[in-house]
Amino acid sequence: MEKATLLDWYRQMVQIRRFEQKCAELYQLGKIGGFLHLYIGQEAVAVGSIAARQENDHIITAYRDHGHALAVGADMRRVMAEMLGKVTGVSKGKGGSMHLADVNKRFWGGYAIVGGHLPLAAGIALAEQYKGTDAAVLCYFGDGATNIGYFHESLNLAGVWKLPVLWICENNQYGMGTAVDRASAVPRIIDKATAYGMKGKQVNGMDVVEVYQATQKALKAIRSGKGPQFLEMITYRYEGHSMGDPLRYRTKDEVEKWRADDPIGILERRLLQEHNATQDELEAIDQAVEQEIAEAVKFAEESPLPSPEELFTDIYVEA
Amino acid sequence: MARITMRQAITDALREEMLRDENVFIMGEEVGVWGGTYAVTRGFYDEFGPQRVKDTPIAEMVIGGAAVGAAMNGLRPVAEFMTINFAFLALDAIVNHAAKVHYMFGGQFKCPVVFRAPGGGGRQLGATHSHTPDVIFAHFPGLKVVSPATPYDAKGLLKSAIRSDDPVLFIEHATLYQVRGEVPEEEYLIPIGVSDVKRTGSDVTIVAYAQGLQVALEATNELAKEGIEAEVVDLRSLRPLDMGPAITSFKKTFKAVIVEEGYRSFGIGAEVAARLQEEAFDYMDAPIKRVAQMEVPLPYSRELEQSALINKDRVIAAVKEIL
């Protein structure tokens, strides 16, 4: 891998982490409302896989969507404005944390019904197949979503119709507070994909380079006509399911063990040891990210709230 | 003008729209090789091919959701639920996704999907296959809900639904497929959300739609023999709900009966009655009556099932009660 590429991924991962830490702070201050699901710990998945997409590929994900929004290149100021419910937000303040989207980046959004976006991904892929393009859909979901009917119906349809979907399961070990082996009859998620004609591959989701390479390979397989593909990214969420999670279902030791294999830490070591990056270089990136976040918060804070009329717009395209 | 069945009118609308716009395609259970379980898409598979007439697995959640995704990404799917009873399995795709994606992402996406669903009781199909749950779907802003009563309306409304940039649930009462009516050869559209006066009269206003409309019209023929002239308003669309003609009529007759096949509680009749009293309280001369299905699961046995459903005698009785 090129050093410049790795540095860019480092910047993106730091950006996601710092952005979310800032969001947690703003949530505690009451400036962000509703639910807030943090992606911290899983940054390598969004950054590595989205880096492997070609320009016309689509991205769709669940409600833990800040990382994907930033990784597709959505304007951070507008993402932060959405968090604060401002009209300048990516979804005009109508979506919030769970419903970020950016039509120009082919990012179809975060969806808050577990599994609900999997058939949408199949449909988006169907439209590309129908139009005869080479575009694929990268569809992200958690381990918890693999137990719901939507998952099975969507994978089956994708298998039958050979839809260009890359199913990316972010196995962060818990569906809310329920561990994978307490909710799934098979502990290896990829075993479920085999039932629908997909071989599937487990990937170290803490290593952005591995994620990138596996995604690249899977997308190539889709484009060469091999049908839908399945990746299980083994990862971990450091924070609770959402803000206010009492974290009774896991030990501090377990969290510490995963933190030792931190995705940003792994990449940092690789940059320093294998690519002659300097601590100064990385710190400069960290500082630039801090600056960017400060500007995004300022933009969001100074942005106007949606006008009362906005309540009634966008219900229908045709009034 | 040719007199054709409502089934034929729906078939014609689908075929004409598929010929007009190559982004229109059909997906659903047995829509292709089989030709549609109600024979609405017979011949389509041979004419348009498997790319545009897609047989799906029996899997309503993904039929609903994939249609939403395809619509968001530029196609115009007409997704068929074999019956509306199965659409319950796709309620999330319809209510949480089709009806919400435009609003909750601030207008970035549109969802021009049509869900077609035959429904209704009266065919001895038992409790789970006989629902008229139209009101459940009509409850949610973001979705348009249409349910025609005549071949003419069915064709014009379905064509509008397919061309609409908004999601539309198009409910076809299965007992109406054989109803015949005049349909012009030339193309026409009927706008969604516009009610229609199907019969004029000055003694009482009957508000109905779909199969309820046919029952109401039967009743008015008998009432006319006794010198009672009812005005009949066909809602045609439940959302958006056009109350204009019903209110105008009520201000003329001062009395109203609402006829629907669904259950009375929390039903279309409840909504229409509430709006009539809100908009025309000073014109109300009698309690507004509702004729609706008995509050029971529909049984199989023929006579028993019929006794739970609406019929012309119930409509006549309701009218006479308030005259």
XYZ file of C-alpha atoms in Angstrom:
642
model
C 0.000 0.000 0.000
C 1.114 3.564 -0.749
C 2.011 5.617 2.273
C -0.183 8.494 1.072
C -3.181 6.154 0.924
C -2.546 4.838 4.414
C -2.133 8.359 5.736
C -5.467 9.260 4.193
C -7.140 6.273 5.834
C -5.515 7.230 9.110
C -6.964 10.727 8.720
C -10.443 9.323 7.994
C -10.387 6.973 10.959
C -9.198 9.674 13.337
C -11.836 11.951 11.861
C -14.622 9.461 12.609
C -13.378 8.803 16.124
C -12.913 12.436 17.099
C -16.186 13.391 15.466
C -18.024 10.822 17.535
C -16.244 11.757 20.735
C -17.402 15.300 20.091
C -20.933 13.998 19.448
C -20.931 12.151 22.789
C -19.921 15.412 24.469
C -22.681 17.345 22.706
C -25.149 14.632 23.648
C -24.234 14.985 27.327
C -24.796 18.712 26.957
C -28.249 18.054 25.549
C -27.385 19.546 22.171
C -27.900 16.217 20.390
C -31.155 14.446 21.146
C -32.760 11.104 20.413
C -30.550 8.053 20.065
C -26.816 8.207 19.462
C -25.047 5.012 18.388
C -21.299 5.347 18.328
C -19.089 3.552 15.816
C -15.869 3.904 17.823
C -13.780 0.742 17.464
C -15.252 -0.165 14.078
C -13.693 2.652 12.026
C -11.494 0.353 9.926
C -14.554 -1.365 8.465
C -16.209 1.691 6.936
C -12.947 3.342 5.884
C -11.291 0.250 4.385
C -14.326 -1.047 2.538
C -15.547 2.280 1.206
C -12.014 2.986 -0.037
C -12.375 -0.112 -2.203
C -15.529 0.986 -3.957
C -15.601 2.422 -7.438
C -17.337 5.710 -8.004
C -20.699 4.338 -9.116
C -21.049 1.847 -6.251
C -23.731 2.429 -3.628
C -23.502 2.497 0.152
C -26.357 1.728 2.563
C -26.182 0.990 6.264
C -28.027 0.745 9.557
C -28.424 3.353 12.290
C -24.773 3.255 13.431
C -24.035 5.371 10.402
C -21.735 8.290 11.272
C -18.633 6.421 10.151
C -20.084 5.510 6.774
C -21.354 9.045 6.200
C -17.915 10.528 6.814
C -16.112 7.778 4.902
C -18.176 8.382 1.756
C -17.089 12.003 1.975
C -20.259 13.689 3.179
C -19.579 17.264 4.279
C -18.746 16.983 7.979
C -20.254 20.383 8.707
C -23.604 19.238 7.317
C -23.362 15.926 9.171
C -22.796 17.779 12.426
C -25.643 20.151 11.594
C -27.900 17.111 11.168
C -26.861 15.872 14.606
C -27.966 19.212 16.019
C -31.257 19.154 14.106
C -30.406 22.129 11.939
C -31.864 22.878 8.507
C -28.367 22.844 7.006
C -28.050 19.177 7.986
C -27.680 16.489 5.322
C -31.311 15.496 5.883
C -32.478 19.037 6.705
C -32.705 18.159 10.366
C -35.488 15.648 9.736
C -33.393 12.517 10.052
C -30.945 12.959 12.891
C -28.070 10.691 13.864
C -29.709 7.514 12.563
C -30.773 8.915 9.185
C -27.727 10.495 7.604
C -27.592 10.261 3.812
C -25.942 11.916 0.863
C -27.562 11.307 -2.497
C -24.601 12.849 -4.346
C -22.225 10.315 -2.824
C -24.615 7.451 -3.583
C -24.972 7.027 0.164
C -28.567 5.905 0.669
C -28.518 6.430 4.344
C -28.746 4.953 7.733
C -31.846 2.924 8.568
C -33.134 2.385 12.061
C -35.232 -0.759 11.716
C -32.863 -3.687 12.192
C -32.551 -5.434 8.815
C -34.989 -3.056 7.144
C -32.458 -1.736 4.657
C -31.300 -5.152 3.432
C -34.163 -5.532 0.955
C -33.631 -1.900 -0.063
C -30.034 -2.824 -0.915
C -31.338 -5.706 -3.004
C -33.679 -3.312 -4.793
C -30.977 -0.710 -5.412
C -28.826 -3.495 -6.857
C -31.750 -4.755 -8.932
C -32.051 -1.302 -10.514
C -28.369 -1.406 -11.523
C -28.728 -4.907 -12.924
C -31.865 -3.790 -14.800
C -30.003 -0.814 -16.287
C -27.056 -3.013 -17.172
C -24.373 -1.081 -15.284
C -21.391 -2.528 -13.427
C -22.276 -0.795 -10.149
C -22.565 -2.782 -6.925
C -24.147 -2.065 -3.557
C -22.166 -2.255 -0.318
C -24.748 -3.067 2.358
C -23.648 -2.881 6.006
C -25.460 -4.367 8.976
C -24.683 -5.730 12.397
C -24.540 -9.315 13.632
C -27.946 -8.790 15.244
C -29.556 -8.208 11.847
C -28.631 -11.706 10.686
C -31.351 -13.198 12.896
C -34.219 -11.262 11.399
C -36.440 -12.344 8.504
C -35.341 -9.461 6.292
C -31.780 -10.859 6.264
C -32.828 -14.265 5.039
C -35.331 -13.043 2.452
C -32.870 -10.492 1.100
C -29.911 -12.845 0.826
C -32.115 -15.438 -0.784
C -33.471 -13.021 -3.369
C -29.975 -11.703 -4.093
C -28.834 -15.279 -4.546
C -31.701 -16.244 -6.840
C -31.456 -13.111 -8.980
C -27.634 -12.808 -8.814
C -27.902 -9.236 -7.601
C -24.708 -7.174 -7.358
C -24.716 -6.768 -3.587
C -21.786 -7.043 -1.240
C -23.269 -7.949 2.129
C -20.985 -6.649 4.860
C -21.773 -7.922 8.326
C -20.063 -5.844 10.971
C -19.877 -8.456 13.683
C -19.183 -6.299 16.719
C -20.030 -9.226 19.016
C -23.305 -7.870 20.405
C -26.802 -7.103 19.175
C -27.548 -4.400 21.726
C -26.555 -6.331 24.890
C -27.000 -9.863 23.598
C -23.833 -11.694 22.577
C -23.791 -13.369 19.157
C -23.837 -16.911 20.558
C -26.876 -16.097 22.683
C -28.848 -14.859 19.655
C -27.608 -16.778 16.643
C -27.941 -20.556 16.293
C -24.648 -20.582 14.431
C -21.852 -18.502 15.944
C -20.069 -18.037 12.621
C -22.201 -15.558 10.708
C -20.720 -16.581 7.359
C -22.274 -20.011 7.803
C -25.627 -18.337 7.232
C -24.483 -16.913 3.898
C -23.658 -20.372 2.565
C -27.344 -21.262 2.745
C -27.967 -18.645 0.052
C -25.184 -19.652 -2.298
C -22.547 -17.271 -0.948
C -19.299 -18.602 0.371
C -18.470 -15.683 2.617
C -15.208 -14.744 4.248
C -14.285 -13.695 7.759
C -12.068 -10.630 7.860
C -10.133 -8.957 10.659
C -12.260 -5.850 10.812
C -9.715 -4.067 12.994
C -7.161 -3.958 10.187
C -8.088 -1.396 7.554
C -5.741 -2.923 4.975
C -7.273 -6.382 5.329
C -10.726 -4.861 5.082
C -9.749 -2.972 1.954
C -8.244 -6.004 0.256
C -11.116 -8.325 1.087
C -13.644 -5.765 -0.134
C -11.732 -5.155 -3.333
C -11.649 -8.869 -4.035
C -15.338 -9.327 -3.291
C -16.360 -6.415 -5.506
C -14.232 -7.839 -8.298
C -16.032 -11.159 -7.944
C -19.407 -9.409 -8.156
C -18.368 -7.500 -11.273
C -17.092 -10.655 -12.908
C -20.583 -12.131 -12.670
C -20.131 -14.343 -9.624
C -23.248 -12.943 -7.944
C -23.606 -11.472 -4.471
C -20.742 -11.799 -1.994
C -20.597 -11.839 1.787
C -17.978 -10.540 4.209
C -18.054 -10.893 7.975
C -15.945 -8.178 9.539
C -14.836 -9.217 12.998
C -14.823 -6.037 15.003
C -15.839 -4.516 18.324
C -17.719 -1.481 19.496
C -15.927 0.161 22.400
C -18.901 2.172 23.583
C -22.368 1.017 24.512
C -25.093 0.173 22.018
C -26.237 3.754 22.393
C -25.739 6.492 24.934
C -27.002 5.401 28.321
C -26.160 1.720 27.866
C -25.348 0.369 31.365
C -22.880 -2.149 29.830
C -23.894 -4.954 32.186
C -23.369 -7.612 29.551
C -19.593 -7.471 29.227
C -16.537 -6.992 31.412
C -14.050 -4.164 31.412
C -11.309 -6.725 30.771
C -12.994 -7.789 27.584
C -13.211 -4.203 26.356
C -9.558 -3.606 27.254
C -8.497 -6.712 25.384
C -10.143 -5.443 22.186
C -8.851 -1.909 22.703
C -5.304 -3.280 22.685
C -5.934 -4.191 19.039
C -7.249 -0.772 18.190
C -7.781 -0.161 14.452
C -6.210 3.284 14.561
C -3.337 1.893 16.681
C -2.683 -0.928 14.194
C -2.526 1.500 11.306
C -0.391 3.948 13.294
C 2.169 1.222 14.043
C 2.207 0.169 10.416
C 2.777 3.732 9.254
C 5.571 4.353 11.760
C 7.308 0.993 11.354
C 6.840 0.138 7.687
C 6.331 3.467 5.940
C 8.720 5.797 7.719
C 5.948 8.047 8.900
C 6.886 10.316 11.766
C 5.021 11.085 14.944
C 4.941 14.716 13.799
C 3.267 13.771 10.557
C 0.491 11.933 12.409
C 0.100 14.690 14.955
C -0.322 17.206 12.161
C -3.171 15.086 10.844
C -4.717 14.848 14.309
C -4.579 18.603 14.654
C -6.076 19.219 11.228
C -8.944 16.889 12.170
C -9.489 18.738 15.472
C -9.656 21.964 13.513
C -12.121 20.505 11.033
C -14.366 19.280 13.846
C -14.248 22.635 15.607
C -15.347 24.266 12.366
C -18.115 21.720 11.865
C -19.449 22.349 15.374
C -19.292 26.082 14.811
C -21.140 25.740 11.513
C -23.772 23.519 13.115
C -24.230 25.759 16.163
C -24.597 28.865 14.021
C -26.958 27.250 11.519
C -30.656 28.040 11.748
C -33.257 25.578 12.940
C -35.705 24.326 10.319
C -38.525 26.801 9.786
C -41.982 25.737 10.978
C -43.012 25.253 7.331
C -40.420 22.481 6.981
C -42.709 20.265 9.046
C -44.961 19.890 6.019
C -42.437 19.691 3.178
C -41.061 16.439 1.711
C -44.029 14.306 2.783
C -44.905 13.807 -0.878
C -43.046 14.718 -4.047
C -46.394 15.716 -5.541
C -48.553 17.717 -3.177
C -66.772 2.768 -25.728
C -66.016 -0.816 -24.861
C -67.542 -2.434 -21.796
C -64.727 -4.304 -20.098
C -64.131 -5.890 -16.707
C -62.143 -4.194 -13.993
C -59.596 -6.991 -14.339
C -59.152 -6.101 -18.015
C -58.935 -2.394 -17.189
C -56.113 -3.060 -14.736
C -54.352 -5.326 -17.203
C -54.638 -2.663 -19.896
C -53.285 0.045 -17.603
C -50.265 -2.060 -16.668
C -49.555 -3.030 -20.245
C -49.869 0.516 -21.588
C -47.566 1.891 -18.918
C -44.986 -0.832 -19.554
C -45.039 -0.012 -23.257
C -44.742 3.712 -22.502
C -41.889 3.570 -19.976
C -39.224 0.878 -19.959
C -38.448 1.585 -16.290
C -41.853 0.185 -15.335
C -41.602 -3.465 -14.361
C -43.666 -5.978 -12.411
C -42.519 -8.129 -9.521
C -44.391 -10.460 -7.233
C -45.484 -13.986 -6.518
C -46.656 -15.867 -9.629
C -46.915 -12.729 -11.732
C -44.851 -14.238 -14.560
C -45.006 -17.834 -15.710
C -48.317 -18.398 -13.918
C -49.783 -15.160 -15.288
C -50.935 -13.757 -11.966
C -53.130 -15.638 -9.517
C -56.003 -13.328 -10.498
C -54.861 -13.491 -14.144
C -54.162 -9.768 -14.229
C -50.720 -10.235 -15.813
C -51.601 -13.124 -18.109
C -49.421 -13.017 -21.222
C -47.052 -10.401 -19.800
C -44.188 -12.831 -19.264
C -44.195 -13.784 -22.937
C -44.638 -10.229 -24.113
C -42.148 -8.447 -21.843
C -39.801 -11.214 -20.733
C -38.411 -12.255 -17.364
C -36.427 -9.029 -16.931
C -39.618 -6.955 -16.687
C -42.009 -9.514 -15.242
C -40.182 -10.914 -12.267
C -41.402 -13.902 -10.322
C -40.300 -13.629 -6.702
C -40.018 -16.180 -3.942
C -42.930 -16.220 -1.485
C -41.257 -13.597 0.662
C -43.281 -10.441 1.205
C -40.724 -8.592 3.322
C -38.232 -8.551 0.471
C -40.881 -8.010 -2.202
C -41.880 -4.843 -0.370
C -38.366 -3.707 0.504
C -36.699 -4.510 -2.810
C -39.435 -2.639 -4.641
C -38.705 0.375 -2.438
C -34.968 0.166 -3.180
C -35.499 -0.239 -6.922
C -37.850 2.739 -6.922
C -35.367 4.879 -4.995
C -32.717 4.005 -7.565
C -34.671 5.103 -10.606
C -37.075 2.320 -11.584
C -40.877 2.270 -11.395
C -41.720 -1.071 -9.835
C -45.254 -2.364 -9.691
C -44.928 -4.864 -6.870
C -47.856 -7.207 -6.439
C -48.851 -8.744 -3.157
C -50.848 -11.808 -4.048
C -53.385 -10.564 -1.528
C -53.399 -7.634 0.829
C -53.447 -10.088 3.717
C -49.845 -10.936 2.878
C -48.928 -7.258 2.808
C -49.066 -7.401 6.613
C -45.714 -9.156 6.368
C -44.417 -6.182 4.398
C -45.948 -3.554 6.655
C -42.510 -2.357 7.739
C -41.284 -1.953 4.169
C -44.441 -0.043 3.269
C -44.880 2.065 6.378
C -41.334 2.560 7.634
C -39.565 2.756 4.319
C -41.765 3.511 1.290
C -43.724 6.116 3.206
C -40.740 7.641 5.006
C -37.629 7.797 2.823
C -38.590 11.026 1.095
C -39.265 12.853 4.343
C -36.702 11.450 6.724
C -33.767 12.159 4.417
C -34.957 15.705 3.806
C -36.242 15.121 0.279
C -33.028 13.579 -1.097
C -34.749 10.428 -2.319
C -38.064 9.683 -3.929
C -39.869 6.387 -3.981
C -42.124 5.976 -7.029
C -43.294 2.482 -6.196
C -46.767 1.009 -6.719
C -47.900 -1.829 -4.502
C -50.873 -3.660 -5.982
C -52.916 -5.810 -3.638
C -56.212 -7.610 -4.152
C -58.247 -7.801 -0.979
C -61.630 -8.034 0.610
C -64.020 -10.608 1.961
C -66.948 -12.576 0.628
C -65.153 -15.466 -1.025
C -65.162 -18.072 1.759
C -61.423 -17.777 2.240
C -61.554 -17.796 5.996
C -60.225 -15.461 8.626
C -56.714 -14.766 7.380
C -57.455 -14.295 3.677
C -60.464 -12.001 3.824
C -59.277 -8.729 5.290
C -60.231 -5.269 4.152
C -57.477 -3.500 6.086
C -57.336 -0.408 3.881
C -57.582 1.962 6.803
C -54.417 0.600 8.382
C -52.400 1.717 5.391
C -54.335 4.948 4.931
C -53.320 5.938 8.446
C -49.792 6.893 7.455
C -48.736 10.142 5.805
C -46.193 9.612 3.044
C -48.143 6.805 1.413
C -50.970 7.269 -1.072
C -53.809 4.755 -0.884
C -56.182 4.197 -3.766
C -59.053 1.743 -4.079
C -61.248 2.020 -7.169
C -64.772 0.682 -7.667
C -65.183 0.778 -11.439
C -63.150 -0.302 -14.478
C -62.924 3.301 -15.675
C -61.540 4.539 -12.366
C -59.248 1.538 -11.955
C -57.517 2.140 -15.266
C -57.141 5.897 -14.922
C -56.019 5.719 -11.309
C -53.533 2.906 -11.834
C -51.884 4.806 -14.669
C -51.602 7.846 -12.414
C -50.205 5.687 -9.628
C -47.484 4.291 -11.883
C -46.540 7.787 -13.060
C -46.600 9.220 -9.554
C -43.275 10.016 -7.920
C -44.786 9.001 -4.582
C -45.421 5.507 -3.208
C -48.953 4.285 -3.899
C -50.809 1.315 -2.470
C -53.398 0.273 -5.043
C -56.051 -1.928 -3.438
C -58.244 -4.007 -5.723
C -61.295 -5.607 -4.172
C -61.227 -9.114 -5.640
C -64.994 -9.374 -6.036
C -64.870 -6.357 -8.354
C -62.631 -7.968 -10.982
C -65.714 -9.178 -12.869
C -67.572 -5.867 -12.694
C -68.003 -4.387 -16.160
C -68.065 -0.770 -17.171
C -67.354 1.566 -20.034
C -63.733 2.424 -20.669
C -62.682 4.664 -23.549
C -60.144 3.481 -26.121
C -58.097 6.659 -25.907
C -55.702 7.335 -23.075
C -56.846 9.148 -19.956
C -55.636 9.622 -16.398
C -57.576 10.123 -13.188
C -55.769 12.127 -10.530
C -55.147 10.464 -7.177
C -56.955 12.121 -4.296
C -60.089 13.287 -6.100
C -63.506 11.982 -5.037
C -66.265 11.527 -7.565
C -70.055 11.778 -7.442
C -71.346 8.508 -8.867
C -75.059 9.255 -8.530
C -76.907 12.481 -7.876
C -79.804 12.825 -5.474
C -81.068 15.191 -2.836
C -82.448 13.069 0.006
C -79.352 11.566 1.565
C -75.597 11.411 0.923
C -73.957 8.000 0.761
C -70.169 8.061 0.971
C -68.460 4.851 -0.126
C -65.567 3.405 -2.075
C -64.466 0.137 -3.710
C -66.839 -2.758 -3.060
C -68.803 -0.534 -0.677
C -69.625 1.684 -3.617
C -71.152 -1.169 -5.599
C -73.244 -2.148 -2.575
C -74.334 1.459 -2.139
C -75.365 1.749 -5.786
C -77.422 -1.436 -5.522
C -79.173 0.047 -2.511
C -79.916 3.320 -4.270
C -81.692 1.504 -7.099
C -84.125 0.030 -4.612
C -84.457 3.256 -2.674
C -85.297 5.075 -5.903
C -88.259 2.760 -6.400
C -89.606 4.123 -3.126
C -88.950 7.673 -4.213
C -85.776 8.154 -2.153
C -82.996 9.751 -4.172
C -79.580 9.232 -2.690
C -76.421 11.002 -3.804
C -73.440 8.672 -3.881
C -69.893 9.942 -3.441
C -67.015 7.626 -4.327
C -63.881 8.476 -2.364
C -61.653 6.497 -4.786
C -58.533 7.498 -2.788
C -58.278 7.179 0.985
C -55.071 9.197 1.247
C -55.051 11.917 0.209
C -58.718 12.007 1.201
C -60.784 14.456 -0.828
C -63.767 15.408 1.305
C -64.953 18.199 -1.021
C -67.752 16.394 -2.891
C -68.978 14.640 0.280
C -69.208 17.923 2.176
C -70.916 19.685 -0.721
C -73.410 16.864 -0.957
C -74.007 16.793 2.805
C -74.757 20.505 2.776
C -77.489 19.705 0.265
C -78.994 16.580 1.853
C -78.201 17.192 5.567
C -77.908 13.452 6.111
C -75.157 10.930 5.489
C -74.515 7.197 5.495
C -70.974 5.916 5.075
C -70.471 2.464 3.593
C -67.237 0.517 3.861
C -66.345 -3.161 3.861
C -63.805 -2.862 6.665
C -64.576 -2.851 10.381
C -66.569 -0.003 11.844
C -64.216 0.742 14.741
C -61.561 3.306 13.824
C -62.661 2.947 10.220
C -63.148 5.088 7.118
C -66.670 5.819 8.306
C -65.361 7.147 11.593
C -62.977 9.454 9.761
C -65.513 10.691 7.222
C -68.177 11.241 9.900
C -65.733 13.213 12.015
C -64.788 15.408 9.117
C -68.419 15.998 8.129
C -69.294 17.239 11.595
C -66.156 19.376 11.728
C -66.784 20.976 8.352
C -70.578 21.049 8.178
C -71.908 20.855 11.716
C -74.715 23.325 11.076
C -76.031 21.204 8.230
C -76.414 18.014 10.248
C -80.055 16.967 10.550
C -79.553 13.422 11.796
C -76.880 11.176 13.233
C -74.347 10.142 10.596
C -74.730 6.396 10.034
C -72.023 3.843 9.335
C -72.517 0.577 7.502
C -69.518 -1.674 7.986
C -68.351 -5.214 8.615
C -69.325 -6.982 11.847
C -66.522 -6.948 14.389
C -65.617 -10.613 13.988
C -62.943 -12.556 12.155
C -64.569 -13.696 8.927
C -65.719 -17.333 9.057
C -65.550 -19.844 6.211
C -69.161 -21.022 6.091
C -70.890 -19.085 3.320
C -74.061 -17.865 5.016
C -72.205 -17.028 8.174
C -69.589 -15.024 6.282
C -72.226 -13.154 4.285
C -74.052 -12.247 7.487
C -70.930 -10.417 8.685
C -70.452 -8.396 5.506
C -72.155 -5.282 4.254
C -75.082 -5.618 1.844
C -77.702 -3.449 0.213
C -80.329 -4.201 2.846
C -78.101 -2.806 5.586
C -77.532 0.323 3.555
C -81.252 0.717 2.903
C -82.023 0.227 6.581
C -79.438 2.819 7.581
C -80.838 5.341 5.119
C -84.401 4.807 6.325
C -83.355 5.209 9.919
C -82.332 8.816 9.372
C -84.832 9.968 6.747
